[in-house]
Coordinates of C-alpha atoms in Angstrom, one line a residue:
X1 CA 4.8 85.1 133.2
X2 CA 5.2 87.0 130.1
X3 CA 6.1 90.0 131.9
X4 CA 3.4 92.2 130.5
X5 CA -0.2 93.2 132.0
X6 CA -2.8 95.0 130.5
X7 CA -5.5 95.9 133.3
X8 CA -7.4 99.3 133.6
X9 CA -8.9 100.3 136.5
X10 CA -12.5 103.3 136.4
X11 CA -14.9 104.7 138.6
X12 CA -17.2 107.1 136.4
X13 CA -20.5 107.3 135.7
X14 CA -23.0 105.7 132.9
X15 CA -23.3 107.8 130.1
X16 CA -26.5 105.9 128.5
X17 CA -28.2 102.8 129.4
X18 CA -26.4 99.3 128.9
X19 CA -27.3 97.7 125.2
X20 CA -27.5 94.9 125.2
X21 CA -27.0 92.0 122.0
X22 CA -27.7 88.3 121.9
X23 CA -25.9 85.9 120.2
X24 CA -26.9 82.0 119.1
X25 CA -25.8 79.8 122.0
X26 CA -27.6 81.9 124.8
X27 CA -24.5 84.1 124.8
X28 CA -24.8 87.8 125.6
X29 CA -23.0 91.3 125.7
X30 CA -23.7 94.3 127.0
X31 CA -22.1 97.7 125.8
X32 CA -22.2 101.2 127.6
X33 CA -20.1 104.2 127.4
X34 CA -18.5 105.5 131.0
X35 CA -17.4 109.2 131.5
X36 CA -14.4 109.7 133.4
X37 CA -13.5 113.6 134.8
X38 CA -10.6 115.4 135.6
X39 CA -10.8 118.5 137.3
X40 CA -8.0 121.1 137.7
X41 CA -7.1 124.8 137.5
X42 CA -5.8 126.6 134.7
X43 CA -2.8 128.8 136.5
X44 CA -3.6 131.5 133.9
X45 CA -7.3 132.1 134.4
X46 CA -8.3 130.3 137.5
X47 CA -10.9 128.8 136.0
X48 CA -11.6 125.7 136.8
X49 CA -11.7 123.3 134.1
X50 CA -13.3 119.3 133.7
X51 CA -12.2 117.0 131.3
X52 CA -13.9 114.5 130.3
X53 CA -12.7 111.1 128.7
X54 CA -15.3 109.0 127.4
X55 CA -14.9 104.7 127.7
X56 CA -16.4 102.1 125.8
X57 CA -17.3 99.3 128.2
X58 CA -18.3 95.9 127.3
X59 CA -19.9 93.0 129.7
X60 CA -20.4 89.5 128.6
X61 CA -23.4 87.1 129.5
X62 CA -24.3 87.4 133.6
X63 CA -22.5 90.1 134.2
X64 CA -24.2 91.7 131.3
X65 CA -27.5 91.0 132.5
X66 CA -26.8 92.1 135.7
X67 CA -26.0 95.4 134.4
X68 CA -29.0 95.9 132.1
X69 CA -30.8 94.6 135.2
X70 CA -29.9 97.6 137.9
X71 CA -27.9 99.9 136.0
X72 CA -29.4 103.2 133.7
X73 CA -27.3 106.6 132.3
X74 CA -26.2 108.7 135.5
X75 CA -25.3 105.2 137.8
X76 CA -22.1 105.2 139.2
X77 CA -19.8 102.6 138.8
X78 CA -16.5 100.9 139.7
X79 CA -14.7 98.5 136.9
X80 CA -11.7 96.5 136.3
X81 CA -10.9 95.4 133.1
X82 CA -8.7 95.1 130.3
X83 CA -7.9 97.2 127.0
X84 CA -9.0 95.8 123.4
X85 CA -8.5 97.3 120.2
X86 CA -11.0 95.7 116.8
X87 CA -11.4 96.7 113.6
X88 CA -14.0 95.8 111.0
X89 CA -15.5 96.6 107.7
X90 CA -18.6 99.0 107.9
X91 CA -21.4 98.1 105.2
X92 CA -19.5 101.6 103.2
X93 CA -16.4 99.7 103.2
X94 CA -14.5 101.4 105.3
X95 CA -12.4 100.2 108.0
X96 CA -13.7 101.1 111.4
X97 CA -11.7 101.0 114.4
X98 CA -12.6 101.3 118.3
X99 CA -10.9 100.4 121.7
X100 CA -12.9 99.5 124.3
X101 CA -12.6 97.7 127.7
X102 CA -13.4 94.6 128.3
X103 CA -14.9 94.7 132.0
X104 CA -13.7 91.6 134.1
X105 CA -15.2 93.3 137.7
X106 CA -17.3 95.6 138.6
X107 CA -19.2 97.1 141.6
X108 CA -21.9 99.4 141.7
X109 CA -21.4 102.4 143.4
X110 CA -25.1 103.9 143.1
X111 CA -27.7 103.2 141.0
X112 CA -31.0 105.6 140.2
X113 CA -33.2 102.4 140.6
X114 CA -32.1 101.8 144.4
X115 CA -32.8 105.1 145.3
X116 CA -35.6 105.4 143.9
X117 CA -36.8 102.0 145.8
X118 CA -34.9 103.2 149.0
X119 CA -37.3 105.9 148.6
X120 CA -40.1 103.7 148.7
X121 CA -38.9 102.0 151.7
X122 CA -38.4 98.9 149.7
X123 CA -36.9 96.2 152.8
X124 CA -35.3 94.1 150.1
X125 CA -33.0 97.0 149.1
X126 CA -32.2 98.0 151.8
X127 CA -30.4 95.1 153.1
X128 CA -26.3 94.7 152.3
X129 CA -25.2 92.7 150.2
X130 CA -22.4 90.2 149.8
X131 CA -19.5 92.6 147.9
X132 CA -18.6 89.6 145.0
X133 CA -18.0 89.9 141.8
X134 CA -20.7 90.7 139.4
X135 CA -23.2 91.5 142.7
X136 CA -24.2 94.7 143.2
X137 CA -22.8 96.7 146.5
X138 CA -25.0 99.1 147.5
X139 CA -23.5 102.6 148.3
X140 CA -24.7 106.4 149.0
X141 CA -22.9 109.3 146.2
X142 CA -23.5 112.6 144.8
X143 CA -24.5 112.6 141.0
X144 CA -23.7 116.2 141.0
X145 CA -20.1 115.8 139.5
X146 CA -21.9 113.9 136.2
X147 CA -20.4 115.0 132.8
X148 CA -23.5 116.3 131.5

């Protein structure tokens, strides 16, 4: 071991749907920004005060399917993943720069389109499901903590 590690751990909720880009080969990713909040008080005021930090995720080929299959902007979600830095020439010529994380695992915490087919009374849904990787867990949460 090299004695280094470079894993990041999120729960936070989708800020847009997952975009998703093909590739030649019948590769895929799919890209979507996750809000993460802090909440505290300001000793001064006692206000309190959220702070959001924004992530760019990225999901490669099944799991990115997966995602664009059951996830949509609100969802909440769990990831594991690493941190990558890129940079690349925009068509202006300047250098562009981003970090994002690469998403290795992830469960879903809640999803708009299960509740809205729990609401339904949909049987299919409603049954649990194995907790693996890249499978959806199903779960009950509270949306009212989203970032905007």
């Amino acid at each position: 071991m090299n004695g280094t590690l470079n894993k990041v751990m999120l729960i936070g909720h989708l800020g847009d749907d997952v975009k998703m880009h093909y590739f030649d080969g019948g590769n895929c990713i799919g890209r979507f920004p996750l809000a993460t909040n802090e909440v505290y008080i300001n000793k001064t005021t006692n206000e309190k005060i959220t702070s959001t930090e924004w992530h760019n995720l990225v999901v490669r080929n099944k799991a990115a399917e997966i995602c664009e299959k059951y996830l949509s902007k609100g969802d909440k979600i769990y990831v594991e993943g690493r941190i990558k830095s890129r940079q690349w020439q925009a068509e202006d010529g300047q250098t562009k720069y981003t970090t994002e994380i690469q998403v290795t695992e992830f469960t879903f915490l809640t999803t708009k389109k299960e509740t809205e087919l729990n609401k339904q009374q949909v049987p299919s849904m409603t049954e649990p499901n194995k907790n693996t990787n890249f499978e959806a867990q199903r779960g009950s949460g509270n949306q009212d903590d989203l970032p905007y």
